[in-house]
Coordinates of C-alpha atoms and ligand atoms in Angstrom, one line a residue:
M1 CA 0.1 0.1 0.0
N2 CA 2.2 2.8 -1.2
P3 CA 1.5 6.5 -1.1
V4 CA 1.5 8.3 -4.5
K5 CA 3.4 11.5 -4.5
L6 CA 1.7 14.7 -6.1
K7 CA 4.4 17.0 -5.5
E8 CA 7.3 17.3 -3.3
G9 CA 6.1 16.5 0.2
I10 CA 2.4 16.2 -1.0
Y11 CA 1.0 12.5 -1.1
W12 CA -2.0 10.6 -1.9
V13 CA -2.8 8.3 1.1
G14 CA -6.6 7.6 0.4
E15 CA -7.9 4.2 -0.5
I16 CA -9.7 2.5 -3.4
D17 CA -13.2 1.0 -3.1
W18 CA -13.1 -1.6 -5.8
D19 CA -16.3 -3.1 -4.7
L20 CA -18.7 0.0 -4.6
R21 CA -21.6 -0.3 -7.0
N22 CA -24.3 2.0 -5.5
F23 CA -23.5 5.4 -3.8
H24 CA -27.0 6.4 -2.2
G25 CA -28.8 4.9 -5.3
Y26 CA -26.2 6.3 -7.8
L27 CA -24.9 3.3 -9.8
T28 CA -21.2 3.4 -9.3
Q29 CA -20.3 0.6 -12.1
R30 CA -16.5 1.7 -11.9
G31 CA -16.2 1.5 -8.0
S32 CA -14.7 4.6 -6.3
T33 CA -11.9 6.1 -4.1
Y34 CA -11.8 8.2 -1.3
N35 CA -8.9 10.6 -1.4
A36 CA -7.2 11.8 1.4
Y37 CA -3.9 13.9 1.2
L38 CA -1.0 13.9 3.4
I39 CA 1.2 17.3 3.6
L40 CA 4.7 16.9 5.1
D41 CA 5.6 20.3 6.4
E42 CA 6.5 21.5 10.0
K43 CA 2.8 21.0 10.8
I44 CA 2.0 17.6 9.3
T45 CA -1.4 17.8 8.0
L46 CA -4.0 15.3 6.6
I47 CA -6.9 16.3 4.3
D48 CA -10.0 14.2 4.4
T49 CA -10.2 10.6 5.5
V50 CA -11.8 7.6 4.1
R51 CA -14.8 5.3 5.0
P52 CA -14.4 3.7 8.4
Y53 CA -13.9 0.1 6.8
L54 CA -10.9 1.3 5.0
Y55 CA -9.1 3.3 7.7
E56 CA -6.6 0.7 8.3
K57 CA -5.5 0.6 4.7
M58 CA -5.3 4.4 4.6
M59 CA -3.2 4.4 7.9
S60 CA -0.8 1.7 6.2
R61 CA -0.1 4.6 3.9
V62 CA 0.1 7.3 6.2
S63 CA 2.4 5.2 8.5
S64 CA 4.8 4.4 5.8
L65 CA 5.7 8.1 5.6
I66 CA 5.4 9.5 9.2
D67 CA 4.3 8.3 12.5
P68 CA 0.4 9.1 12.7
S69 CA 0.6 10.5 16.3
Q70 CA 2.5 13.4 14.8
I71 CA -0.5 14.5 12.6
H72 CA -1.0 18.0 13.7
Y73 CA -3.6 19.2 11.6
I74 CA -6.6 17.3 10.1
I75 CA -8.6 19.3 7.4
A76 CA -12.2 18.1 7.3
N77 CA -13.4 19.9 4.0
H78 CA -16.6 17.9 4.1
V79 CA -18.7 16.2 6.7
E80 CA -20.3 13.5 4.8
M81 CA -19.0 10.2 6.1
D82 CA -17.3 8.9 3.0
H83 CA -14.4 11.7 4.2
S84 CA -15.1 12.2 7.7
G85 CA -15.9 8.6 8.4
S86 CA -12.5 7.5 9.8
L87 CA -12.1 10.7 11.9
P88 CA -13.1 8.8 15.3
L89 CA -10.5 6.2 14.8
L90 CA -7.9 8.6 13.7
M91 CA -8.5 11.0 16.5
E92 CA -7.6 7.9 19.1
T93 CA -4.1 7.9 17.4
A94 CA -3.6 11.7 16.6
R95 CA -4.7 12.6 19.9
N96 CA -3.3 16.0 19.6
A97 CA -4.3 16.9 16.3
T98 CA -6.6 20.0 15.6
I99 CA -9.5 19.7 13.0
I100 CA -9.6 22.5 10.7
T101 CA -13.2 23.1 9.0
S102 CA -15.7 25.6 8.4
P103 CA -18.2 26.8 10.9
N104 CA -20.9 24.4 9.3
G105 CA -18.2 21.7 9.3
Q106 CA -17.9 22.1 13.0
K107 CA -21.6 21.6 13.7
G108 CA -21.8 18.8 11.2
L109 CA -19.0 16.9 12.8
I110 CA -20.2 17.2 16.5
A111 CA -23.6 16.2 15.5
H112 CA -22.4 13.1 13.6
Y113 CA -19.8 12.0 16.1
K114 CA -20.9 13.5 19.5
R115 CA -17.4 14.4 20.3
K116 CA -17.1 17.8 21.8
D117 CA -13.8 17.0 23.4
W118 CA -12.0 17.3 19.7
N119 CA -9.8 20.2 19.1
F120 CA -11.4 22.5 16.2
K121 CA -10.0 25.4 14.5
V122 CA -12.8 26.8 12.6
V123 CA -11.6 28.8 9.7
K124 CA -13.3 31.6 7.7
S125 CA -13.5 31.8 3.9
D126 CA -10.3 33.2 2.6
E127 CA -8.5 32.5 5.7
S128 CA -4.9 31.0 5.6
V129 CA -3.1 28.8 7.9
N130 CA 0.6 28.3 8.0
L131 CA 2.0 24.9 7.9
G132 CA 5.5 25.9 8.1
K133 CA 7.0 26.4 4.7
R134 CA 3.4 26.5 3.0
N135 CA 0.6 28.2 3.6
I136 CA -3.1 26.6 2.9
K137 CA -5.9 28.9 2.3
F138 CA -9.7 27.9 2.7
F139 CA -12.6 28.8 0.5
H140 CA -16.2 28.0 1.8
T141 CA -18.2 26.3 -1.1
P142 CA -21.6 25.6 0.9
M143 CA -23.8 23.0 -0.9
V144 CA -21.0 21.7 -3.1
H145 CA -21.9 19.2 -1.8
W146 CA -23.3 20.1 1.8
P147 CA -23.7 23.2 3.6
D148 CA -20.3 22.4 5.5
N149 CA -18.3 22.2 2.1
M150 CA -15.0 23.9 1.8
V151 CA -11.9 23.8 -0.5
S152 CA -8.4 24.2 0.5
Y153 CA -5.7 25.6 -1.6
L154 CA -2.0 25.1 -1.0
E155 CA -0.6 28.3 -2.0
E156 CA 3.1 27.9 -2.6
D157 CA 2.4 24.4 -4.8
N158 CA -0.8 25.7 -6.5
V159 CA -2.7 22.6 -5.7
L160 CA -6.4 22.7 -4.9
F161 CA -7.9 20.2 -2.7
S162 CA -11.5 20.4 -4.0
N163 CA -13.3 17.5 -2.1
D164 CA -16.5 16.3 -3.9
A165 CA -16.1 19.1 -6.6
F166 CA -14.4 17.8 -9.7
G167 CA -14.7 14.3 -8.5
Q168 CA -15.5 11.1 -10.2
H169 CA -16.4 7.7 -9.0
I170 CA -13.6 5.5 -10.5
A171 CA -11.5 2.8 -8.7
S172 CA -8.1 2.6 -10.2
S173 CA -4.6 2.1 -9.2
E174 CA -3.9 5.2 -11.7
R175 CA -4.1 8.4 -9.7
F176 CA -3.8 11.0 -12.5
D177 CA -6.2 12.2 -15.2
D178 CA -3.4 11.5 -17.9
E179 CA -2.9 7.8 -16.7
Y180 CA -6.4 6.6 -17.3
P181 CA -8.7 6.4 -20.5
F182 CA -9.4 10.1 -20.7
G183 CA -12.9 9.5 -22.2
I184 CA -13.9 7.6 -19.2
V185 CA -12.7 10.3 -16.8
V186 CA -14.7 13.0 -18.3
E187 CA -17.8 10.7 -18.6
E188 CA -17.4 9.9 -15.0
A189 CA -16.8 13.5 -13.9
K190 CA -20.0 14.4 -16.0
K191 CA -22.1 11.5 -14.4
Y192 CA -20.9 12.7 -10.9
Y193 CA -21.9 16.0 -11.5
A194 CA -25.3 15.2 -12.9
N195 CA -26.0 13.1 -9.8
I196 CA -24.3 14.9 -7.0
V197 CA -23.6 18.5 -7.8
L198 CA -26.4 19.4 -10.3
P199 CA -29.2 20.8 -7.9
Y200 CA -26.6 23.4 -6.6
S201 CA -25.4 24.8 -9.9
M202 CA -25.9 28.5 -8.7
L203 CA -23.4 27.7 -5.7
V204 CA -21.2 25.8 -8.0
K205 CA -20.9 29.0 -10.2
K206 CA -19.9 30.9 -7.1
A207 CA -17.5 28.4 -6.2
I208 CA -15.9 28.6 -9.8
D209 CA -15.7 32.5 -9.4
L210 CA -14.1 32.0 -6.0
I211 CA -11.2 29.6 -7.3
A212 CA -11.0 31.6 -10.8
P213 CA -8.1 33.9 -9.7
L214 CA -5.8 31.0 -8.2
A215 CA -3.1 29.7 -10.1
I216 CA -3.8 25.9 -10.1
D217 CA -1.4 23.2 -11.2
M218 CA -3.6 20.3 -10.0
I219 CA -6.9 19.9 -8.5
A220 CA -6.9 17.0 -6.0
P221 CA -10.7 16.1 -5.6
A222 CA -11.9 13.5 -3.0
H223 CA -13.1 11.0 -5.5
G224 CA -11.2 9.6 -8.6
V225 CA -8.1 10.7 -10.3
V226 CA -6.2 14.0 -9.7
W227 CA -6.5 16.5 -12.5
R228 CA -3.0 17.8 -13.6
S229 CA -3.0 17.6 -17.3
Y230 CA -6.6 18.7 -18.0
V231 CA -7.2 21.2 -15.1
K232 CA -8.4 24.1 -17.7
M233 CA -10.6 21.5 -19.2
I234 CA -12.6 20.3 -16.4
L235 CA -12.9 23.9 -15.1
E236 CA -14.6 24.9 -18.5
E237 CA -16.8 21.8 -18.5
Y238 CA -18.0 22.8 -14.8
G239 CA -18.6 26.1 -16.0
K240 CA -20.9 24.8 -18.8
W241 CA -22.6 22.3 -16.4
A242 CA -23.2 24.8 -13.8
A243 CA -24.8 27.3 -16.4
N244 CA -27.2 24.5 -17.4
Q245 CA -26.0 24.6 -20.9
A246 CA -27.9 22.0 -23.0
E247 CA -27.2 20.9 -26.6
M248 CA -30.0 20.0 -29.2
K249 CA -30.6 16.7 -28.3
A250 CA -33.7 14.7 -27.6
L251 CA -33.8 12.1 -24.9
I252 CA -36.9 9.8 -24.9
I253 CA -37.3 8.1 -21.7
Y254 CA -40.1 5.8 -21.0
D255 CA -41.6 2.5 -19.8
T256 CA -44.3 0.4 -21.8
M257 CA -46.8 -2.2 -20.9
W258 CA -48.3 -3.4 -24.2
K259 CA -45.7 -1.3 -26.5
S260 CA -48.3 1.3 -27.4
T261 CA -46.3 3.8 -25.5
E262 CA -43.1 2.3 -27.2
K263 CA -44.7 3.1 -30.4
I264 CA -45.2 6.8 -29.5
A265 CA -41.7 6.7 -28.5
S266 CA -40.5 5.7 -31.9
I267 CA -42.4 8.3 -33.6
I268 CA -41.3 11.1 -31.5
Q269 CA -37.7 9.9 -32.1
K270 CA -38.6 10.1 -35.9
A271 CA -39.7 13.7 -35.5
F272 CA -36.7 14.9 -33.8
E273 CA -34.6 13.1 -36.4
S274 CA -36.2 14.8 -39.2
Y275 CA -34.8 17.8 -38.1
K276 CA -31.3 16.1 -37.6
I277 CA -31.6 16.6 -33.8
P278 CA -29.6 13.7 -32.3
T279 CA -31.9 11.5 -30.0
K280 CA -31.4 8.6 -27.6
I281 CA -34.1 6.1 -26.6
L282 CA -34.1 4.9 -22.8
N283 CA -36.3 2.3 -21.8
L284 CA -36.4 2.5 -17.9
R285 CA -36.4 -1.1 -17.6
Y286 CA -33.1 -1.4 -19.1
N287 CA -31.3 2.0 -18.0
H288 CA -30.4 3.2 -14.5
I289 CA -31.6 6.6 -13.6
S290 CA -28.2 7.7 -12.6
D291 CA -27.0 6.8 -16.1
I292 CA -30.0 8.6 -17.8
M293 CA -28.9 11.8 -15.7
N294 CA -25.5 11.7 -17.4
D295 CA -27.5 12.2 -20.7
I296 CA -29.8 14.9 -19.3
L297 CA -27.0 17.2 -18.1
T298 CA -26.5 18.2 -21.8
A299 CA -29.8 17.4 -23.4
K300 CA -32.4 20.2 -24.3
F301 CA -35.5 18.1 -24.9
I302 CA -36.5 15.8 -22.0
C303 CA -39.6 13.5 -23.2
V304 CA -41.0 11.0 -20.9
G305 CA -43.6 8.5 -21.6
S306 CA -45.9 6.2 -19.5
P307 CA -48.9 4.2 -20.1
T308 CA -51.6 4.6 -17.5
L309 CA -51.6 2.1 -14.7
N310 CA -54.3 2.3 -11.8
S311 CA -54.8 5.8 -12.5
N312 CA -51.2 6.8 -12.6
M313 CA -48.1 6.1 -14.3
L314 CA -45.9 3.2 -14.0
P315 CA -43.6 3.1 -10.8
T316 CA -40.5 3.0 -13.0
V317 CA -41.5 6.4 -14.5
A318 CA -42.5 7.8 -10.9
G319 CA -39.2 6.8 -9.7
F320 CA -37.3 8.4 -12.4
L321 CA -39.3 11.6 -12.4
T322 CA -38.9 11.9 -8.6
Y323 CA -35.0 11.7 -9.2
L324 CA -35.0 14.1 -11.8
K325 CA -37.2 16.6 -10.0
G326 CA -34.8 16.5 -7.3
L327 CA -31.6 17.0 -9.4
S328 CA -33.3 20.1 -10.7
P329 CA -31.9 20.8 -14.4
K330 CA -33.0 24.0 -15.7
N331 CA -33.7 25.4 -19.2
R332 CA -35.1 22.3 -20.7
I333 CA -38.1 21.5 -22.7
G334 CA -40.4 18.6 -21.9
L335 CA -42.9 16.4 -23.5
A336 CA -45.2 14.0 -21.8
F337 CA -46.6 11.1 -23.7
G338 CA -48.2 7.8 -23.4
S339 CA -51.3 5.3 -24.1
Y340 CA -54.1 4.6 -21.8
G341 CA -57.2 2.2 -22.0
W342 CA -59.5 4.3 -20.1
G343 CA -58.9 7.3 -17.7
G344 CA -55.4 8.3 -19.3
Q345 CA -54.2 10.0 -15.9
G346 CA -50.6 8.5 -16.6
V347 CA -49.5 11.1 -18.9
R348 CA -51.3 13.9 -16.9
H349 CA -49.2 12.9 -13.9
V350 CA -46.0 13.0 -16.1
E351 CA -46.9 16.2 -17.4
E352 CA -47.4 17.8 -14.0
V353 CA -44.1 16.7 -12.7
L354 CA -42.1 18.0 -15.8
K355 CA -43.9 21.4 -15.5
G356 CA -43.1 21.2 -11.7
C357 CA -39.3 20.9 -12.9
G358 CA -40.1 24.2 -14.5
F359 CA -39.5 23.2 -18.0
D360 CA -41.0 24.7 -21.1
M361 CA -43.7 22.2 -22.4
I362 CA -44.6 20.8 -25.9
E363 CA -48.3 19.7 -26.0
S364 CA -48.7 16.4 -24.4
I365 CA -49.6 13.1 -26.5
N366 CA -51.9 10.8 -24.9
V367 CA -53.4 7.9 -27.1
Q368 CA -56.2 5.5 -26.1
Y369 CA -55.3 1.8 -26.8
I370 CA -53.0 1.1 -29.7
P371 CA -52.0 4.0 -32.1
D372 CA -52.5 3.2 -35.7
E373 CA -50.7 4.2 -38.6
T374 CA -53.0 7.3 -39.1
Q375 CA -52.6 8.4 -35.5
L376 CA -48.9 8.0 -35.6
Q377 CA -48.6 10.1 -38.7
E378 CA -50.7 12.9 -37.1
I379 CA -48.4 12.7 -34.0
F380 CA -45.5 12.8 -36.2
D381 CA -46.8 15.9 -38.3
K382 CA -48.0 17.8 -35.0
L383 CA -44.7 17.2 -33.3
K384 CA -42.7 18.4 -36.4
R385 CA -44.7 21.7 -36.4
E386 CA -43.9 22.1 -32.8
I387 CA -40.3 21.4 -32.9
S388 CA -40.0 23.6 -36.0
G389 CA -41.6 26.6 -34.1
L390 CA -39.2 25.9 -31.2
L391 CA -36.1 26.0 -33.4
E392 CA -37.5 29.1 -35.1
T393 CA -37.7 30.6 -31.4
T394 CA -34.0 29.3 -30.4
R395 CA -32.7 30.8 -33.8
L396 CA -34.5 34.1 -32.9
I397 CA -33.3 34.2 -29.5
G398 CA -29.9 33.2 -30.7
S399 CA -29.6 35.9 -33.2
Q400 CA -30.6 38.6 -30.6
G401 CA -27.9 37.5 -28.4
Ligands
FEO501 FE1 -18.2 12.5 -1.3 FE2 -20.6 14.6 -0.4 O1 -19.3 13.3 -0.2

């Protein structure tokens, strides 16, 4: 269990969770890491910890470099237990250590671990602490991802310890962005943003503004690989995601009972493709909602279909919509569609949720029983007219800008 050197005196001492496949409902098919970092200076400093079941492995890395009882500061950038979970164990060894955290961090750590006897140093945003040869500066980044979050910037080394921000759920022995297949790193960073950070995009923008003046050689997040070759690129991508910039792309997300809703899904796809708008069909029986969110992060049109079951939508669709609404993407155009035998409430419920997300809406499509060729043609023609109108509006808005 070797530490990995980031720069002189700065080491990754975290742990790899090869088996993790679910992170509070988010499908983590590539596992994850919990990144802790050790700074060897006059005041030995550990940044964040790991889940308690991986504590011994983290400590074997730490112990290969120093005597853990000599740790002077432990920086808790975030209270969530994947980063703070080993604190109770660690504080038994590093008995004289002081925990540096934000005001909300102190409240959260005391609430979680009921340990009022720990030494805390509560830092303001923009405050620096001297470690000896180095200074480390803290910036509060509330709601990226909890109210307590902060990031830590090692001023002399230009390294930003960003905690959840810029993270990716990837288990790998590679530690840097240029050592791992790059398309996967970006895909996992995007999925992470879509499933964890998206609801707080306004605050992400503020956080990006806070760190914008900093010279950054490395972004060392709390999950996944360290950014060193693609720092500029990931900052730009975060800027786009935080601004809810969506591309002309249509997602057609549905479940079906007797394939009538599926037929409507196909004709919707044909209508978008007639304008050369890329589409993706996502049957909720075969696609995990956290993977769908990855597509939603950059798609303008969100079409959601369900047949009516017991006066409501199918549970798969309801589950997806609950997840979608919580993650709160903005500036999207929604379309509800589906089929029914009698009543037809399913599509109306889908429509209500999409409207509740704040989406602009295309008129819903709700067909009784099985749509025949004539009905499908009518849906196609009507939808084409609506898309044409929307594209014209977009073009006009674009030309005004
Ligand atoms: Fe990786 Fe919000 O914890």
